[in-house]
Structure formats: structure tokens, C-alpha cells
CSV table of C-alpha atoms and ligand atoms in Angstrom, one decimal:
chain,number,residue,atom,x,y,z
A,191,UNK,CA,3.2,-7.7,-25.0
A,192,UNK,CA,1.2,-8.9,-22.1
A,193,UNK,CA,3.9,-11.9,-21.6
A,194,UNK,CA,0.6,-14.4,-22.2
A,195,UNK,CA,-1.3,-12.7,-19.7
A,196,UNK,CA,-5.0,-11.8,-20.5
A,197,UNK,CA,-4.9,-8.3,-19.2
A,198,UNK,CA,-1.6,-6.1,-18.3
A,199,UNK,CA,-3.0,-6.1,-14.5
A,200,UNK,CA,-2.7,-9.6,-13.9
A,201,UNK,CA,0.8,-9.1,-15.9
A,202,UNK,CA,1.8,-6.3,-13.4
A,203,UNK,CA,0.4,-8.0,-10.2
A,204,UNK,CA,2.4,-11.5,-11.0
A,205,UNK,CA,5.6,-8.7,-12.2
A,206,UNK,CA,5.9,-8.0,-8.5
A,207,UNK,CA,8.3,-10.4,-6.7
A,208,UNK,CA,10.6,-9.3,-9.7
A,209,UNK,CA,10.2,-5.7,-9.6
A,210,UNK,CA,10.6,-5.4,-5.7
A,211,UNK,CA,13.6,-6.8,-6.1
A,212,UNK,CA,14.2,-4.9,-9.0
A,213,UNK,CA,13.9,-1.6,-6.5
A,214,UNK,CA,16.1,-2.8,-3.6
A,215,UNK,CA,18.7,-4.2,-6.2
A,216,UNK,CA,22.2,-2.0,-5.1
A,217,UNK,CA,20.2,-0.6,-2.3
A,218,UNK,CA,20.0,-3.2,0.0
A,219,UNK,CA,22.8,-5.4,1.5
A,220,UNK,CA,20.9,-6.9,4.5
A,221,UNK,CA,24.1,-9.0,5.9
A,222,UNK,CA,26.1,-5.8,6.1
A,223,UNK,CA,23.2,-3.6,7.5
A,224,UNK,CA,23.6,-1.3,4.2
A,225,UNK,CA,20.7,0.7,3.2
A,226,UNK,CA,21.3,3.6,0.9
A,227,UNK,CA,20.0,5.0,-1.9
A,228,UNK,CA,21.7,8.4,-3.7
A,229,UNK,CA,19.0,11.0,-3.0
A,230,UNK,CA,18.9,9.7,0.6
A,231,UNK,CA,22.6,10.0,1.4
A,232,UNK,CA,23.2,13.3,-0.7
A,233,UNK,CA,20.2,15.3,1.9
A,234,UNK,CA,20.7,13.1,5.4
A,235,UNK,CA,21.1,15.9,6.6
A,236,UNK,CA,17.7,17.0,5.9
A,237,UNK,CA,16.2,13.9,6.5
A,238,UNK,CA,17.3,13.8,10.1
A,239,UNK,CA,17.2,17.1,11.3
A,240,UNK,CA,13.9,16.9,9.9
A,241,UNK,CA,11.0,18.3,12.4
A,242,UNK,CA,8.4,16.8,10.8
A,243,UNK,CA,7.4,14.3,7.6
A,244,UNK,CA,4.8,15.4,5.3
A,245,UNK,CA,3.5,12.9,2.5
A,246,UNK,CA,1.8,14.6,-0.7
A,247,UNK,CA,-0.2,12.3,-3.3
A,248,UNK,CA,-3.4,10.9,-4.5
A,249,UNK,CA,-5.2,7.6,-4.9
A,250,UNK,CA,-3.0,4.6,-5.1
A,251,UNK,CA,-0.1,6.4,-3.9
A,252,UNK,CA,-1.8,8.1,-1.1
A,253,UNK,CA,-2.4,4.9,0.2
A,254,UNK,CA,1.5,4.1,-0.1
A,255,UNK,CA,1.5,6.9,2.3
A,256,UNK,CA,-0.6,5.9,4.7
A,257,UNK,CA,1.7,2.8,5.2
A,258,UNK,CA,4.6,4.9,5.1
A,259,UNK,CA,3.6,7.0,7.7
A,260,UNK,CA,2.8,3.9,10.3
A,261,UNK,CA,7.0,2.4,9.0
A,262,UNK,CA,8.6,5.8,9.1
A,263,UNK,CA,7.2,7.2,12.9
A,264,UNK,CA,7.6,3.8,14.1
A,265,UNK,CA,11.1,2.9,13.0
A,266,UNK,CA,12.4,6.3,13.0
A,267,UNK,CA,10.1,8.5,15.7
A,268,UNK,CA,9.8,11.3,13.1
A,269,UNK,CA,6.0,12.8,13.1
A,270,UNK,CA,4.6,12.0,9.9
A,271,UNK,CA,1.3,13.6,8.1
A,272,UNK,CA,0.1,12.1,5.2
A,273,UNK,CA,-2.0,14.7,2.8
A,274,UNK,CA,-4.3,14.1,-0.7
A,275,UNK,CA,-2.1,16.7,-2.9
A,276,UNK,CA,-5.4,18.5,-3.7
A,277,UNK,CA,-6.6,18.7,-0.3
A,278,UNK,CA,-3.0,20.0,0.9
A,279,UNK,CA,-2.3,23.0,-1.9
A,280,UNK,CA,-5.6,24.4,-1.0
A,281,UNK,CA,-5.8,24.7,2.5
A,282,UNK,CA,-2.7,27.5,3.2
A,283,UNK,CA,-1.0,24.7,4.7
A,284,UNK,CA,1.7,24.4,7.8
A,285,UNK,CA,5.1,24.0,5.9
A,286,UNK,CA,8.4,25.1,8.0
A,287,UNK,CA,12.0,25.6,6.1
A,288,UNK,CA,12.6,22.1,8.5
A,289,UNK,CA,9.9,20.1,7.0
A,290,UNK,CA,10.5,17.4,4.6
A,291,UNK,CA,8.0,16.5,2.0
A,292,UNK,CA,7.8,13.6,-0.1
A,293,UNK,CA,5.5,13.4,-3.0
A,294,UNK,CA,4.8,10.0,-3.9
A,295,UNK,CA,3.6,9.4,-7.5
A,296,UNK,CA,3.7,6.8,-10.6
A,297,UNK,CA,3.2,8.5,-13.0
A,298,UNK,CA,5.0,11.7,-12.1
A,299,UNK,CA,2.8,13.7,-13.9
A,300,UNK,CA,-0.5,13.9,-11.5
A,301,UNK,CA,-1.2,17.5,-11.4
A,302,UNK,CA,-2.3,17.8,-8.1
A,303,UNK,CA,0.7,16.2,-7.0
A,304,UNK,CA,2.8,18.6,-8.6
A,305,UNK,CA,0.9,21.7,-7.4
A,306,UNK,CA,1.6,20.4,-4.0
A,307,UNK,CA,5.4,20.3,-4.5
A,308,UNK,CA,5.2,24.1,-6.1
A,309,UNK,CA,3.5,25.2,-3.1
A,310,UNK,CA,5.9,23.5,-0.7
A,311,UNK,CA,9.3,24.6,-2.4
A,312,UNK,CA,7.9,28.0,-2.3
A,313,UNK,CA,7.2,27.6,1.8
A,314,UNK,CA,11.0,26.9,2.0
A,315,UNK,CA,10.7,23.0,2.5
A,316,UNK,CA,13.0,20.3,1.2
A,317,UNK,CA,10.6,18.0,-1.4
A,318,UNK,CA,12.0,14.9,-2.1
A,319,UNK,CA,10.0,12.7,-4.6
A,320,UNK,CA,9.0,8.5,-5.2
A,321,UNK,CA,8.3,8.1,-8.9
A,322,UNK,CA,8.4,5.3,-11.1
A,323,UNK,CA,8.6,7.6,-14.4
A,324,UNK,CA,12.1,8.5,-15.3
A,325,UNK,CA,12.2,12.3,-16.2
A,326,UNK,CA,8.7,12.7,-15.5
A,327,UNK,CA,7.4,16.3,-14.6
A,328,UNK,CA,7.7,15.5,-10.2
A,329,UNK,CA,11.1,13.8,-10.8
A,330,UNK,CA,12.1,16.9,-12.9
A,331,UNK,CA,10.5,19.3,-9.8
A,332,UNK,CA,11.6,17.9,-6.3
A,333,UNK,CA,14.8,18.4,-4.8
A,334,UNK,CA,16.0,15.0,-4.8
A,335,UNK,CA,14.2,11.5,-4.8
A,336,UNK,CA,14.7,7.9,-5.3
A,337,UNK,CA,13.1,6.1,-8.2
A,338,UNK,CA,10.7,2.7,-8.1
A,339,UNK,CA,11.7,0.2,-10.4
A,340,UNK,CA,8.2,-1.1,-11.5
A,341,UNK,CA,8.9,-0.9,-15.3
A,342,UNK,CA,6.0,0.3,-17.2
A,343,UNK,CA,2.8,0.3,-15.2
A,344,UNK,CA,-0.1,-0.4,-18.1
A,345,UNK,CA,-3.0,-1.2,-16.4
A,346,UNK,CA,-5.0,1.9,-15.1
A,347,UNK,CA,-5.3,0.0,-11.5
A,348,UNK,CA,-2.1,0.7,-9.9
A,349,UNK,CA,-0.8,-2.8,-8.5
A,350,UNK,CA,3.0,-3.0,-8.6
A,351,UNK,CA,3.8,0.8,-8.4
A,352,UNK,CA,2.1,0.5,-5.2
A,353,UNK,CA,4.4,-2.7,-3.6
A,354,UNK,CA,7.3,-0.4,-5.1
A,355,UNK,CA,6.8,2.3,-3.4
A,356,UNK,CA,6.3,0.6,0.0
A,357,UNK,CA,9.4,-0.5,-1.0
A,358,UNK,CA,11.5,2.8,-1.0
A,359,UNK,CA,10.0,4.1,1.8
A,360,UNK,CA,10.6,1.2,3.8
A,361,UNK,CA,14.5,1.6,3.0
A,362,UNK,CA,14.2,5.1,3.4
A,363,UNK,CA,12.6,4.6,7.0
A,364,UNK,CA,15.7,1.8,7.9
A,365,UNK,CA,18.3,4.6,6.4
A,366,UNK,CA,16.9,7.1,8.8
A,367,UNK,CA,16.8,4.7,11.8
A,368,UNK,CA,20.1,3.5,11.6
A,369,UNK,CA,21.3,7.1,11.2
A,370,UNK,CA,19.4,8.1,14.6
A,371,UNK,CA,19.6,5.1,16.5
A,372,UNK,CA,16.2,4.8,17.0
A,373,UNK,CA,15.6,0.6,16.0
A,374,UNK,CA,18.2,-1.8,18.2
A,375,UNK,CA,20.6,-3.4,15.6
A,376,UNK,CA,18.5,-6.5,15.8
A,377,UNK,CA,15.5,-5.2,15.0
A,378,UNK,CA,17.4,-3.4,12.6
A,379,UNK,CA,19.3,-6.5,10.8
A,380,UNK,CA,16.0,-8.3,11.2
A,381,UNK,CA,13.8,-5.8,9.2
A,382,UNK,CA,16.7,-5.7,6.0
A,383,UNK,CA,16.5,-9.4,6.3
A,384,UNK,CA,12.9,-9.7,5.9
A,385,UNK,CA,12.8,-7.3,3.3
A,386,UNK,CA,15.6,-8.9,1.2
A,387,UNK,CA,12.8,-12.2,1.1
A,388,UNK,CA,9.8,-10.6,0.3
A,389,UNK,CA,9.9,-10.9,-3.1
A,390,UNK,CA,9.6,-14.8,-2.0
A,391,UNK,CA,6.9,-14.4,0.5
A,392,UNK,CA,5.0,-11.7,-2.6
A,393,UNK,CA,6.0,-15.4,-5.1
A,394,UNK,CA,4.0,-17.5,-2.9
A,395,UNK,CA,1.2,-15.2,-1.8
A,396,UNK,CA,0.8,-15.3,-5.6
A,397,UNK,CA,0.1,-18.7,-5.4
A,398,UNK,CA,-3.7,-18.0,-3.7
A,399,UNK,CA,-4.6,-17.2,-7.0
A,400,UNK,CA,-6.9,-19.7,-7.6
A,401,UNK,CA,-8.6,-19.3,-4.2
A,402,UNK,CA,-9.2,-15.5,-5.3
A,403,UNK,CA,-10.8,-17.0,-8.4
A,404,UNK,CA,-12.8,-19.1,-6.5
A,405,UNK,CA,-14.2,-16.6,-4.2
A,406,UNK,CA,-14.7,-14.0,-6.9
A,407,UNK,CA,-17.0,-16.4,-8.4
A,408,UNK,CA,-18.8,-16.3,-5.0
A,409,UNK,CA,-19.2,-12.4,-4.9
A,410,UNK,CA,-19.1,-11.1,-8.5
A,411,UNK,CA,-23.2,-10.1,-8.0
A,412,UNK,CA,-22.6,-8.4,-4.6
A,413,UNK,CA,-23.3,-4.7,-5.0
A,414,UNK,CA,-20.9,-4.0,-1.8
A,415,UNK,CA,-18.5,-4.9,-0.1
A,416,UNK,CA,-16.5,-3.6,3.0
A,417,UNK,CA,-12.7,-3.9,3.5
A,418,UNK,CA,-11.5,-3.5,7.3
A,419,UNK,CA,-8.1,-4.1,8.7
A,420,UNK,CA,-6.1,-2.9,11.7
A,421,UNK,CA,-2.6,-1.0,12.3
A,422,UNK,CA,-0.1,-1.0,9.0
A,423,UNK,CA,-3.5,-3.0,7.0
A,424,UNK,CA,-5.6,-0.1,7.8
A,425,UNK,CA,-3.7,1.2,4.6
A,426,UNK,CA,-4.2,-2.1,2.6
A,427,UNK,CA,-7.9,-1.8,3.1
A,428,UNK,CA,-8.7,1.1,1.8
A,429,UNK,CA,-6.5,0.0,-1.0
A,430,UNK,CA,-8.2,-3.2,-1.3
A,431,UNK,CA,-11.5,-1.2,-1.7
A,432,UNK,CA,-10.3,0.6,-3.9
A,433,UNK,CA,-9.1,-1.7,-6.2
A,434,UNK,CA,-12.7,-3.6,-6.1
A,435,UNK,CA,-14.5,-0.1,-6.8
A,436,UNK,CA,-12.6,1.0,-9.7
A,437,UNK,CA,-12.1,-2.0,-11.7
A,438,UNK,CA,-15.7,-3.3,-11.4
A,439,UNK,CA,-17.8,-0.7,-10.1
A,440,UNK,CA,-18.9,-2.7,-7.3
A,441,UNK,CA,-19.6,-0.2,-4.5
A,442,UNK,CA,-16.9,-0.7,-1.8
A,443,UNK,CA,-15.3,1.2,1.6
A,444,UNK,CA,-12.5,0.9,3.5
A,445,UNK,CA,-12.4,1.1,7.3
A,446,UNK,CA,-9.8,0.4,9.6
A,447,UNK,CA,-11.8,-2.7,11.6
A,448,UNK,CA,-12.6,-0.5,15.2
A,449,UNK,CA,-14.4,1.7,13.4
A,450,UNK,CA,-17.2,-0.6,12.6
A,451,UNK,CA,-18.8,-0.2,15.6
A,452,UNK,CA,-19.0,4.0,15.0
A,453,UNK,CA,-21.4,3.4,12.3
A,454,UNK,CA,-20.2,0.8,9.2
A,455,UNK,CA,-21.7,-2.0,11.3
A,456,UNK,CA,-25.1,-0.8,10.7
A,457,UNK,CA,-24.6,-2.0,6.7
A,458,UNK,CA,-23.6,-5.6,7.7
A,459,UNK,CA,-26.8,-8.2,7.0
A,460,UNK,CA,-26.1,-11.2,5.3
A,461,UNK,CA,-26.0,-9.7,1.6
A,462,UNK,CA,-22.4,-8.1,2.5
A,463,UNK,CA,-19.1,-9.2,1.6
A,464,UNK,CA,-16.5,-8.5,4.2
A,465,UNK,CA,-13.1,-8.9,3.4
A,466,UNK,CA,-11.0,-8.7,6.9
A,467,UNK,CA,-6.9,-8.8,7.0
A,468,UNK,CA,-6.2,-10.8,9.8
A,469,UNK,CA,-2.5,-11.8,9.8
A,470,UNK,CA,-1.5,-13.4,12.7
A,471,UNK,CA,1.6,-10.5,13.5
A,472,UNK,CA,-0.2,-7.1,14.7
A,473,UNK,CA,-3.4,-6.8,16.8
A,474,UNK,CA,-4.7,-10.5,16.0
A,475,UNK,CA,-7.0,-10.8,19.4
A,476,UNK,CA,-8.4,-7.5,18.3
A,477,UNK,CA,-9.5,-8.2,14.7
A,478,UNK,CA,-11.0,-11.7,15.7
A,479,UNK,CA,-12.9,-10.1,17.9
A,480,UNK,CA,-13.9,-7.6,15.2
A,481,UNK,CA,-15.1,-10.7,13.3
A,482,UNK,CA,-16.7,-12.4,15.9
A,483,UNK,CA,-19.1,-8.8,15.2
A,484,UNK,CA,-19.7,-9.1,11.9
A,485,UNK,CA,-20.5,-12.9,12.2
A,486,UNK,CA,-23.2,-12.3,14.9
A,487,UNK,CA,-25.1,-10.1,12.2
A,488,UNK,CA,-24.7,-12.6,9.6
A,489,UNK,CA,-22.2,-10.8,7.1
A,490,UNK,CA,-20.2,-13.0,5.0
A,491,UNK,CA,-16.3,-13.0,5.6
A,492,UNK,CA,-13.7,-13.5,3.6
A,493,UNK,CA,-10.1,-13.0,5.5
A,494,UNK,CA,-6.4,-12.8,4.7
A,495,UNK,CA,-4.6,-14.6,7.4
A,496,UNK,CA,-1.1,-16.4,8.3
A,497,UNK,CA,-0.6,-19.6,6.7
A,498,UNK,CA,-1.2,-22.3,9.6
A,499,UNK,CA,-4.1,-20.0,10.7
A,500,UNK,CA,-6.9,-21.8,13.1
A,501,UNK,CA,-8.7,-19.2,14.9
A,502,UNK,CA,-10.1,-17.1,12.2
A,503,UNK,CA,-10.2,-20.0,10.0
A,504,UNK,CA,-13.4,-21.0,12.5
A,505,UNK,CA,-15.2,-17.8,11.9
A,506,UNK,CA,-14.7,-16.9,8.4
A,507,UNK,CA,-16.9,-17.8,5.6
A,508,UNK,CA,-13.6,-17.9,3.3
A,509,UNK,CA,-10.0,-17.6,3.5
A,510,UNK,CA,-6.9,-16.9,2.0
A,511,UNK,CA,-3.5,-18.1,3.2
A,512,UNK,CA,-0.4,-15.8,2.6
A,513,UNK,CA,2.8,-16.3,4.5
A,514,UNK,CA,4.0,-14.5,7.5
A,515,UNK,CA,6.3,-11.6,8.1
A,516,UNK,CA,6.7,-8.9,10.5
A,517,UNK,CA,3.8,-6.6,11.4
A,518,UNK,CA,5.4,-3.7,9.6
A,519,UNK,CA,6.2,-5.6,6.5
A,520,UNK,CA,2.8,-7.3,6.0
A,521,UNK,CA,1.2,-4.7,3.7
A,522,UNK,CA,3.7,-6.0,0.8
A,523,UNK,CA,1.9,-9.3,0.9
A,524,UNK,CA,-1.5,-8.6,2.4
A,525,UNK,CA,-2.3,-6.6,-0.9
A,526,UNK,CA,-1.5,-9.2,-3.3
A,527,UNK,CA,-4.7,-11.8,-2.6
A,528,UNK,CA,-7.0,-8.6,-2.7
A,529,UNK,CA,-5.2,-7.3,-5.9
A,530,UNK,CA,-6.8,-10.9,-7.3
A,531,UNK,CA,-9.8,-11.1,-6.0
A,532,UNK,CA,-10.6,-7.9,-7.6
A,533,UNK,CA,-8.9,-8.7,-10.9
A,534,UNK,CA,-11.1,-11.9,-11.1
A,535,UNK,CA,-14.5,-10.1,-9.8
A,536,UNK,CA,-13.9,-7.4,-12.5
A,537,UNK,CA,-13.0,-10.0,-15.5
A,538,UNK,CA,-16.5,-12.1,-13.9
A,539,UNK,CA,-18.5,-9.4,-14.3
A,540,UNK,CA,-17.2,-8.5,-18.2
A,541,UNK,CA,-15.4,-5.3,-17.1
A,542,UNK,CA,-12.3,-3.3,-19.1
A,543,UNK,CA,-9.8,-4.2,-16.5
A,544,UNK,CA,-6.8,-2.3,-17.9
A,545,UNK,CA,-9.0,0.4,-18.9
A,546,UNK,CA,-11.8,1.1,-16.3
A,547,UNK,CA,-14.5,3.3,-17.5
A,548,UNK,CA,-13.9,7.5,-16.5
A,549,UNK,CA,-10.6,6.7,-15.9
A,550,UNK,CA,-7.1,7.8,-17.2
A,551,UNK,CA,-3.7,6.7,-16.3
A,552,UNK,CA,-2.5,9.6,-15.3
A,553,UNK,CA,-4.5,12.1,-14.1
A,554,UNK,CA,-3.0,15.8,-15.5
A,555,UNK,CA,-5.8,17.7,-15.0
A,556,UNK,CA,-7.0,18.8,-11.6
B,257,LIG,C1,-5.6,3.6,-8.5
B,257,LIG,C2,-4.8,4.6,-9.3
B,257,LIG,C3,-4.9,6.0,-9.0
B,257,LIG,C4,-3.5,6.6,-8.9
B,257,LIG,C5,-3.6,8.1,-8.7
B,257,LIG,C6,-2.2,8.7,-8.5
B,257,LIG,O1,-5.4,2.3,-9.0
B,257,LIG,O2,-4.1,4.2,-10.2
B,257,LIG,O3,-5.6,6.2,-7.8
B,257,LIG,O4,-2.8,6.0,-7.8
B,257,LIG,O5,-4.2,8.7,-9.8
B,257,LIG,O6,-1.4,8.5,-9.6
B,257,LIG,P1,0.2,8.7,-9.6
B,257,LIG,O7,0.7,7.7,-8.6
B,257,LIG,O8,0.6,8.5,-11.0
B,257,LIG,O9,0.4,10.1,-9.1
């Protein structure tokens, strides 16, 4: 049942180029600028008369969030807020009958999640949901929503759930912004076009496997490790950190790479890891100079970067090569090498990858 994988993670990470494709299948139809999905067309209305965006959901899917809120305001000029469902339901929260709010959510079952949705039906808004369950409680309570097609998500580490839903609300960002105008139709063409490869570019960043092995072997003792990362890989970092921390208890933070110098940087010696995105699209000049930083205190680097790479490739103690695509796109493959190197880190230091300790697959209690 794991296909002849050792765990269902690695499985689910290498499922990904498939399942991506798997959710845009129908949906997509790059050379005749199509976009659509049901629960989108059936409330445009909503969508685009919509005064605001607000994002409900925890953990993995929180972090989905995050990147969706960079891709919808910048494709689409809609504000966007992006909430932890438990933080959100109670704090007498903001909602206005022209909000929309989309609950993003696995499992579909994550009470905290759901609460969320209660509250904001009852404030009038329109809650439109992401799941990957079919019939699950949140699909069953929002107004609408489009489903991700991961399949069966085993391991308790969320991996291709979270590409998935990136996904969807990448097409849901393109619907909106072709509907207001707000890309130019070349941008526009450009972004279905690179969305209709990544399942390639996700195929091939799967292919630095063995350089994440490598460099787990490197770091399996460390007791911490920072992840930093700029603009739409601020997300990816605290996933990335994430990831490390709940699959093999190593200690681990996410920060997005400016805010070193407000305090984080005070941790760097030459015991820490620091894993740094640094694809060559999106604030480059920025985040080498963020590494430049942590090199003149001695911290040990590991970074993402563009195939063909040079400048980083100076500074960094380690790196792994993924293939380029826009700025906007690059959390869909950024993720994938640090979905590995904390796979092979956990299995190095004898941990229950599928099934990390004090943890549950879905969480139905709040
Ligand atoms: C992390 C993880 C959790 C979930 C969170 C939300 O790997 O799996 O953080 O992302 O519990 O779960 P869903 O998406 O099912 O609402």
C-alpha cells in the first residue's frame, strides 16, 4: 500500500507531480486562457464584488494561506487576511455581509476550522471552502468550494495536500484576475502556462533527493535549525520549519529572512543549521545579502536556489538545485527539497515519520 515506498510521506511527497495535475485536470486550459472551476463560476459574483479576502485554517494549511494571500492581492488587488481558525473565532472578529472567507483544510474535519466557518456564516459572509475530503464536515458547511485532488493523505505531515491547495487558490486567483482585469493578458497566459508545467518542474525538483539525503546526514544531531525566506517563500519557511519540528523533534523556526536582524540573528554561531530559499526570481540581491549575515557569524547554510545558480553557490555551506519559475509560482517547488530533507533527518534520527509522537491526523478537538 505504500507503492514500495518505506513510509507513506515519501509516497505522498513523490505523489505530487501527479496529484497537481490531478487538481488542475478540467480546470485548466492554459492555451485558451480557461480557468474555472464550478464553485468559482456559480458565486463570481461574490468573489469580485468581494471587499475583502479572509483565509481561516490551521497548521499546514494556514501556511497555504499565507502564500495565497501574497498570489491573490498581487494578481487580483483584493485585500487579503489570513487568520489561525482558533485565533479568529475567538477574537469577535471584523466580518462584513461583503466578505469572502475561505477555509482551507485537508482533512475537513479540523474543529477549529469549522468553528470559524459557523461563526462567519452567522456574520452574514459568503465561506467558500479548499478540502481534500469529499463529504467531509467543512465541505458539508461552506457555501461553496473547490476540492484538491491529493487522494488519501496518510502521513500525519501534510506534504501534498499542501502543493494542492496552492494549487486551487492559484487558479482561483487567475479566475478572479481575468474577471477584473487586473493581470495584462500576458502575464495572464504566462502564469496558466507555467502552472500547466509544474507538475514537470515539482518531477525534477524531486530529483534532489539524494542531495537532501546527503545533507540530512550532515544535520540529523543539530538541536536547531532556522528556516528564512523572502516574499511568496516567507510561507515555505515556516512550512519548511515546520515540517523539521514535527517529524523529528528537532527544534526549528521560521522567519521571513529581514527579520534576522530584529533578533533571530542573535542564535546564529556555528552550531546552527540555516536553511535559506534563494531562488533566483523574487528579491535575490536581498537574500544574498541576508546570507552574506549569517556567514560572517559562522552559521552553517544550506540554500534552495535556481539551477545554474553561482552567487549563492559561493556562500553556502550546501545547496540544492530546483528549477526555475516565476516568483509567484516558486513555493510549489521550493517546498519539495525541504519536504526531503526533513523526511531523511526524521528517518536518520529513528523517528515515526507517518506517525509523529502527540500527533493526530486530524485534529477534531479544539
Ligand atoms: C502539518 C499538519 C497540520 C495540519 C493542520 C490542519 O503537517 O498536518 O498542521 O495542516 O492540523 O489540518 P487540516 O488541513 O486537515 O485542517
Amino acid at each position: 500500500e505504500k507503492g514500495g515506498y518505506d513510509h507513506f510521506m515519501l509516497k505522498e511527497i513523490y505523489e505530487q507531480p501527479n496529484v497537481i495535475k490531478d487538481t488542475y485536470r478540467g480546470r485548466l486550459h492554459a492555451n485558451s486562457g480557461i480557468v474555472q472551476m464550478a464553485g468559482v463560476e456559480d458565486n463570481l459574483e461574490k468573489f469580485l464584488h468581494a471587499q475583502r479576502i479572509l483565509i481561516v485554517a490551521c497548521g499546514t494549511s494556514w501556511h497555504a494561506g499565507l502564500v495565497a494571500e501574497y498570489i491573490i492581492e498581487e494578481f487580483t488587488r483584493i485585500p487579503v487576511e489570513v487568520e489561525y481558525a482558533s485565533e479568529f473565532r475567538y477574537r469577535n472578529p471584523i466580518i462584513n455581509p461583503n466578505d469572502v472567507v475561505i477555509a482551507i483544510s485537508q482533512s475537513g474535519e479540523t474543529a477549529d476550522t469549522l468553528a470559524a466557518i459557523k461563526l462567519a456564516k452567522e456574520k452574514g459572509a459568503f465561506v467558500f471552502g479548499v478540502c481534500n475530503v469529499v463529504g467531509s464536515s467543512i465541505s458539508r458547511e461552506t457555501h461553496a468550494g473547490a476540492y484538491t485532488h491529493a487522494g488519501p493523505e496518510i502521513g500525519v505531515a501534510s506534504t501534498k495536500a499542501f502543493t494542492t491547495q496552492i494549487t486551487v487558490l492559484t487558479m482561483i486567483a487567475l479566475r478572479l484576475a481575468k474577471a477584473k482585469g487586473t493581470l495584462s493578458n500576458s502575464d495572464f497566459y504566462r502564469y496558466l502556462q507555467e502552472l500547466e508545467v509544474i507538475p514537470e518542474k515539482v518531477h525534477e525538483a524531486l530529483e534532489s533527493n539524494e542531495k537532501a539525503k546527503e545533507i540530512a546526514a550532515k544535520f540529523k544531531d543539530a538541536p536547531n535549525c532556522l528556516y528564512l525566506g523572502r516574499g511568496y517563500n516567507f510561507p515555505v519557511a515556516l512550512e519548511g520549519a515546520l515540517k523539521l519540528k514535527e517529524i523529528s523533534y528537532i527544534h526549528a523556526e521560521g522567519y521571513p529572512a529581514a527579520e534576522m536582524k530584529h533578533g533571530p540573528i542573535a542564535l546564529i554561531d556555528e552550531q546552527m543549521p540555516v536553511v535559506v530559499i534563494a531562488p533566483k526570481q523574487g528579491h535575490y540581491d536581498k537574500v544574498v545579502s541576508n546570507i552574506q549575515e549569517i556567514k560572517s557569524r559562522s552559521g552553517k547554510i544550506i540554500a534552495v536556489v535556481t539551477k545554474g545558480d553561482v552567487q549563492v553557490k559561493e556562500l553556502a555551506d550546501h545547496v540544492i538545485e530546483i528549477p526555475e519559475t516565476s516568483d509567484a509560482l516558486s513555493p510549489l517547488i521550493t517546498t519539495i527539497p525541504l519536504q526531503l530533507l526533513s523526511y531523511h533527518i526524521a528517518v536518520m534520527r529513528g523517528c515515526n515519520v507517518d506517525q509523529p509522537r502527540n500527533l493526530a491526523k486530524s485534529v477534531t478537538v479544539e
